[in-house]
Amino acid sequence: MSWTRSTQINAADHSRRNFVLRMLAATGTVLLAGCDAASRSSWLPKVLGVAEDASRGAQRLASPRRAMAQEFTLADLSPQFRSNGTANPDDSHYQALAARQFVDWRLKVDGLVQHPLQLSLQELRAMPKRAQITRHDCVEGWSAIGQWTGVPLSTILRMAGARPEARYVVFHCADPMDEAGTRYYESIDFDDAFHPQTILAYELNGRVLPIANGAPLRVRIERQLGYKMAKYIMRIELVASLAHIGAGNGGYWEDQGYEWYAGI
Amino acid sequence: MTGPSSPHSYYRHSLPVRIMHWINFLALAILLMSGLQIFNAYPVLNWGRSSYSDTPPLLVLAHGFPSWITLPGGRWLAMGRRWHLFFAWIFVINGLAYVIYAIASRHLHRDLTPTRNDWRSIGHSVSDHLRLRHPTGAAARRYNVLQKLTYLFVIFGLLPFVVLMGWALSPRLDAAIPGWVDLFGGRQSARTLHFIAAWALVAFLLVHVFEVLVSGVYNNLRSMITGRYVVDKEHADQRR
């Protein structure tokens, strides 16, 4: 077998090498500028958004509709459950409700239902409850583990009776998100709405749900990311389409470019 | 330049391999840069099931990665996720197509599987690499044993692992078989492993590019673009 030393590479190859490297660097710079420009275009996010549908389809194939999120033990509880986003809604009506421990608060259930409801916290607490120790995965990347107690959303939806054309459950919240006073909103489909672990939680770690974590009521949707799990819920609305909710993408963060299906 | 009919040049990489190689490179580059954008939203690495436990973090990067290496350039988590999750699909589909092609075309068996001679020459190959000696003539037509083993490790080890650790970050996929993520230490461990595997791929890329540079950048690049690879004439002659 014969060999040549790399140090013997001739001058021509050397200049070719420099040329190739410079070409690569230039191409990279141009491509990156292009990627950034494309990110701000109207078409690219739509193209990339194809992946959201693909992920939703594939994840539903890979796990049964009723697949349960992992549950943990008390030993896994995070010492303090991180509060993210709104920690205390800057809203006078909400603050008045909070000042009286939410005794005047009512959960409204309306939209495409047979029987619109108005439920007090006391009534919710009197219903059959579910407690679960689950992991909360934020879109930012962190996870925290907490014990949640509340009423299964399915119980409320069966009480209200969904009309046949209803397809989504929308949560309208108390927390203002911007100067214009847009309040937080989120939505899920019936697969998640009727999932056994989807609960309207009023307790965290065995204590009354703190304001920082969404008092008086927040929803747990354990197989999706944290931003789906609306806090400070005031009203639950059943709708046939999300087109008229906010800018039409189904949620406050969805209207800022995040995926509606947040299973990954 | 040597023409296509020259006895000293031969057809090294088939068209499907060349196309899939460059798609793979593009997808991995975008995945890395958009991945660092996503990392910057929580520039901390934890070990375990959650980020908030009694275990201190493994790594905290107060300012995250600089904008020149993230996609998009500024802080923009939503768009970083769109790039990342789209090109994750491209990467997986391309990777599956490659594996199917490599098996069906016998590329895997013919070019990547070490022969008995390869296994015997392992010590020799290590010392050649360390001294930056590269095969010429007939030997240059085949991958050397370290090259084969590295490619096999990346194709069937590192790349599937980085995908699996990405899936582990999905709360929905975690529910497919509850608890499977604990095999890797929990979701936050999986996130850390996803990050480490990504940098291991960067390390592979650096070695790969280094070897391409020292063994003839023009020849190697041409062979991955047109398929044609020229075997050193002088030394090829010496063999006769």
mmCIF file of C-alpha atoms in Angstrom, chain A residues 14 27 68 76 86 127 130 140 162 179 189-191 196 206 252-253 258:
data_model
loop_
_atom_site.group_PDB
_atom_site.id
_atom_site.type_symbol
_atom_site.label_atom_id
_atom_site.label_comp_id
_atom_site.label_asym_id
_atom_site.label_seq_id
_atom_site.Cartn_x
_atom_site.Cartn_y
_atom_site.Cartn_z
ATOM 1 C CA HIS A 14 -4.058 24.876 -1.115
ATOM 2 C CA THR A 27 -22.877 30.955 1.187
ATOM 3 C CA MET A 68 -52.373 8.788 30.176
ATOM 4 C CA ASP A 76 -41.064 14.135 43.056
ATOM 5 C CA THR A 86 -48.944 36.412 34.661
ATOM 6 C CA MET A 127 -68.278 17.760 42.730
ATOM 7 C CA ARG A 130 -59.519 14.038 40.753
ATOM 8 C CA GLU A 140 -39.346 27.354 27.213
ATOM 9 C CA ALA A 162 -72.365 20.014 24.101
ATOM 10 C CA GLU A 179 -51.690 47.497 26.785
ATOM 11 C CA ASP A 189 -60.399 19.976 21.038
ATOM 12 C CA PHE A 190 -62.711 17.327 22.477
ATOM 13 C CA ASP A 191 -59.990 14.646 22.537
ATOM 14 C CA PRO A 196 -59.545 11.834 32.189
ATOM 15 C CA GLY A 206 -53.041 20.058 48.667
ATOM 16 C CA TYR A 252 -53.161 34.175 22.915
ATOM 17 C CA TRP A 253 -49.738 32.621 22.235
ATOM 18 C CA TYR A 258 -46.863 29.430 18.668
#
